[in-house]
């Protein structure tokens, strides 16, 4: 039981390049989330998927797109990376279906955009 | 507009003593609160939660207190141990699937 896995662990991009961050969970959870963590800002929600087939914007969605590929997988795409997107990205999942249940986080992807 | 605030970026406590981490919120629609713990190079892990219908929840060495009138919650760790050194985030939810996180407090337990 791996929980929430994320790939890659580290990535360096040049401004304007694109990439997709992958996330998968094996807990049969309904809801999945993408956050970014910046110093002094805590965790900010980028996008979330309350259930398979649905996605919604969070607090900081600009510059990102997401795909809920199936119940297990939720990817985050940067179409044209900018230095402001340098951050640590966390994927999370939860059972869903009511008030916010505890969320289980992956180990994170450290992204640097030069 | 920070709806959940942790005003202390860092806290240093002696081993064996009580650690108290504080969190304030502004949105009166929040009805569920959680604390997460994060070690370096790892994702946050859930620690303890409390519903707005309660004012206290205990789990071993960890107790969360909620003061709805003051829109304030606190996490008490007693006794503090070296392994408790980490960054602690409080988070709040308003009935939807989303959580709003505070900025985090770095707790250091000194021997």
XYZ file of C-alpha atoms in Angstrom:
225
model
C 0.000 0.000 0.000
C 2.028 2.975 -1.295
C -0.512 5.677 -0.377
C -0.009 8.768 -2.556
C 2.877 8.732 -5.017
C 4.202 11.659 -7.052
C 6.606 11.849 -9.977
C 9.064 13.358 -10.509
C 10.641 14.233 -7.146
C 12.705 17.081 -8.596
C 12.506 19.057 -11.838
C 14.276 22.062 -13.313
C 12.571 23.857 -16.193
C 13.442 26.853 -18.311
C 10.896 29.664 -18.601
C 8.307 28.762 -21.238
C 8.795 24.994 -21.052
C 5.890 22.716 -20.218
C 5.624 19.685 -17.979
C 3.134 17.416 -16.260
C 3.329 16.374 -12.620
C 1.867 12.945 -12.006
C 0.000 11.770 -8.918
C -1.564 8.433 -8.077
C -3.267 7.021 -4.967
C -4.088 3.414 -4.099
C -6.521 4.051 -1.218
C -9.664 4.123 -3.394
C -10.227 7.746 -2.381
C -12.798 9.845 -4.196
C -11.199 13.279 -3.831
C -7.777 14.448 -4.966
C -5.962 17.778 -4.646
C -2.952 19.731 -5.860
C -1.239 22.243 -3.559
C 1.818 24.397 -3.764
C 3.948 25.319 -0.764
C 5.961 28.521 -0.712
C 7.966 29.957 2.217
C 5.737 31.911 4.588
C 2.605 31.070 2.581
C 1.677 27.647 3.866
C -0.103 25.278 1.481
C -2.303 26.838 -1.166
C -4.836 24.854 -3.169
C -4.329 24.968 -6.938
C -7.050 22.588 -8.165
C -9.060 19.769 -6.731
C -11.255 16.929 -7.908
C -14.111 16.052 -5.558
C -14.853 12.875 -7.512
C -13.834 11.129 -10.710
C -14.864 13.219 -13.699
C -14.979 16.569 -11.885
C -12.352 19.251 -11.324
C -12.579 22.681 -9.717
C -10.308 25.655 -9.232
C -8.726 26.344 -5.897
C -7.093 29.482 -4.568
C -4.245 29.808 -7.122
C -5.240 28.104 -10.426
C -3.713 30.542 -12.923
C -1.024 28.983 -15.117
C -2.095 25.395 -14.358
C -4.388 22.753 -15.794
C -5.418 19.412 -14.327
C -6.761 16.076 -15.526
C -8.508 13.483 -13.388
C -7.515 10.561 -15.571
C -9.385 7.972 -13.504
C -10.170 7.414 -9.838
C -6.507 6.754 -9.027
C -4.694 9.448 -11.000
C -4.731 13.243 -10.981
C -2.161 15.158 -13.037
C -1.104 18.811 -12.951
C 0.164 20.500 -16.106
C 2.193 23.665 -16.482
C 1.759 24.783 -20.098
C 4.345 27.583 -20.072
C 6.405 27.606 -16.896
C 7.277 30.903 -15.205
C 9.790 31.623 -12.397
C 6.808 32.431 -10.113
C 5.872 28.743 -10.359
C 9.071 27.706 -8.572
C 7.664 25.872 -5.575
C 7.132 22.527 -3.903
C 4.018 20.796 -5.220
C 2.018 18.341 -3.154
C -0.721 16.013 -4.271
C -3.231 14.750 -1.705
C -6.284 12.523 -1.557
C -9.202 11.990 0.818
C -12.281 9.784 1.077
C -14.528 12.709 0.208
C -18.311 12.585 0.319
C -18.885 15.065 3.127
C -17.014 17.592 5.284
C -13.308 17.658 4.645
C -11.909 14.370 5.818
C -8.246 14.110 6.599
C -6.142 14.351 3.495
C -3.209 12.076 2.741
C -0.254 13.762 1.077
C 2.395 12.573 -1.318
C 6.103 13.328 -0.764
C 6.110 16.372 -3.043
C 7.776 17.557 -6.250
C 10.366 20.320 -5.972
C 10.157 22.432 -9.136
C 12.585 25.166 -10.095
C 11.893 27.412 -13.084
C 14.879 29.441 -14.321
C -6.750 37.772 2.625
C -5.446 35.069 4.948
C -8.446 33.223 6.401
C -6.300 30.992 8.607
C -3.325 32.539 10.377
C -0.503 31.117 12.431
C 1.210 34.204 13.764
C 4.251 32.484 15.233
C 6.656 31.330 12.489
C 8.727 29.425 15.030
C 8.619 28.087 18.574
C 11.353 26.566 20.705
C 10.477 24.333 23.686
C 12.507 22.255 26.084
C 12.071 18.486 25.970
C 9.468 17.301 28.463
C 7.676 20.649 28.622
C 4.380 21.613 26.999
C 4.324 22.967 23.434
C 1.413 25.230 22.534
C 0.820 26.123 18.909
C -1.806 28.701 18.043
C -4.040 29.354 15.054
C -6.635 32.046 14.330
C -9.299 32.082 11.650
C -11.608 34.726 10.261
C -14.308 32.771 8.398
C -17.213 31.931 10.725
C -18.413 29.318 8.196
C -15.483 27.032 9.035
C -16.816 24.019 10.926
C -13.974 21.504 10.924
C -10.353 22.043 11.894
C -7.257 19.891 11.483
C -3.578 19.949 12.429
C -0.884 18.526 10.181
C 2.763 17.842 10.922
C 5.481 18.087 8.304
C 9.056 16.861 8.371
C 11.603 18.187 5.829
C 11.413 16.603 2.366
C 8.154 14.801 3.247
C 4.488 15.530 2.712
C 2.330 16.739 5.623
C 0.727 14.030 7.764
C -2.556 14.329 9.599
C -2.243 14.719 13.356
C -5.581 15.536 14.979
C -8.885 17.210 14.134
C -11.865 18.820 15.837
C -15.407 19.548 14.780
C -16.964 22.909 15.624
C -19.527 21.168 17.857
C -16.715 20.317 20.279
C -14.288 22.473 22.197
C -11.623 19.860 22.904
C -10.276 16.696 21.348
C -7.503 14.541 22.780
C -5.294 11.889 21.218
C -2.465 10.705 23.418
C 0.013 13.541 23.939
C -1.882 15.815 21.555
C -4.907 17.941 22.472
C -6.651 20.481 20.276
C -8.759 23.231 21.823
C -11.309 25.271 19.904
C -12.653 28.642 21.044
C -15.348 29.528 18.522
C -16.199 32.908 19.998
C -12.553 33.981 19.653
C -12.112 32.092 16.345
C -9.011 30.529 17.815
C -7.648 27.022 18.079
C -4.559 25.670 19.731
C -2.591 22.446 19.721
C -1.029 21.278 22.987
C 1.725 18.678 22.985
C 2.678 17.300 26.358
C 5.258 16.133 27.109
C 7.223 17.416 24.115
C 9.712 14.995 22.583
C 12.610 15.514 20.143
C 10.647 13.718 17.403
C 7.994 16.434 17.635
C 10.392 18.886 15.982
C 8.648 19.676 12.686
C 6.517 22.294 10.966
C 2.886 22.279 12.111
C 0.059 23.522 9.909
C -3.470 24.197 11.030
C -6.224 23.877 8.440
C -9.936 24.661 8.306
C -12.886 23.540 6.218
C -16.325 25.068 5.598
C -18.287 21.942 4.699
C -16.919 21.508 1.197
C -14.057 19.241 0.253
C -11.454 21.997 0.470
C -9.053 22.877 3.261
C -7.542 26.299 3.922
C -4.114 26.114 5.529
C -2.215 28.469 7.792
C 1.381 29.479 7.107
C 2.862 26.940 9.499
C 4.855 27.100 12.752
C 8.292 25.489 13.015
C 8.545 23.729 16.381
C 11.988 22.881 17.741
C 12.291 20.673 20.817
C 15.571 21.215 22.642
C 17.159 18.462 24.764
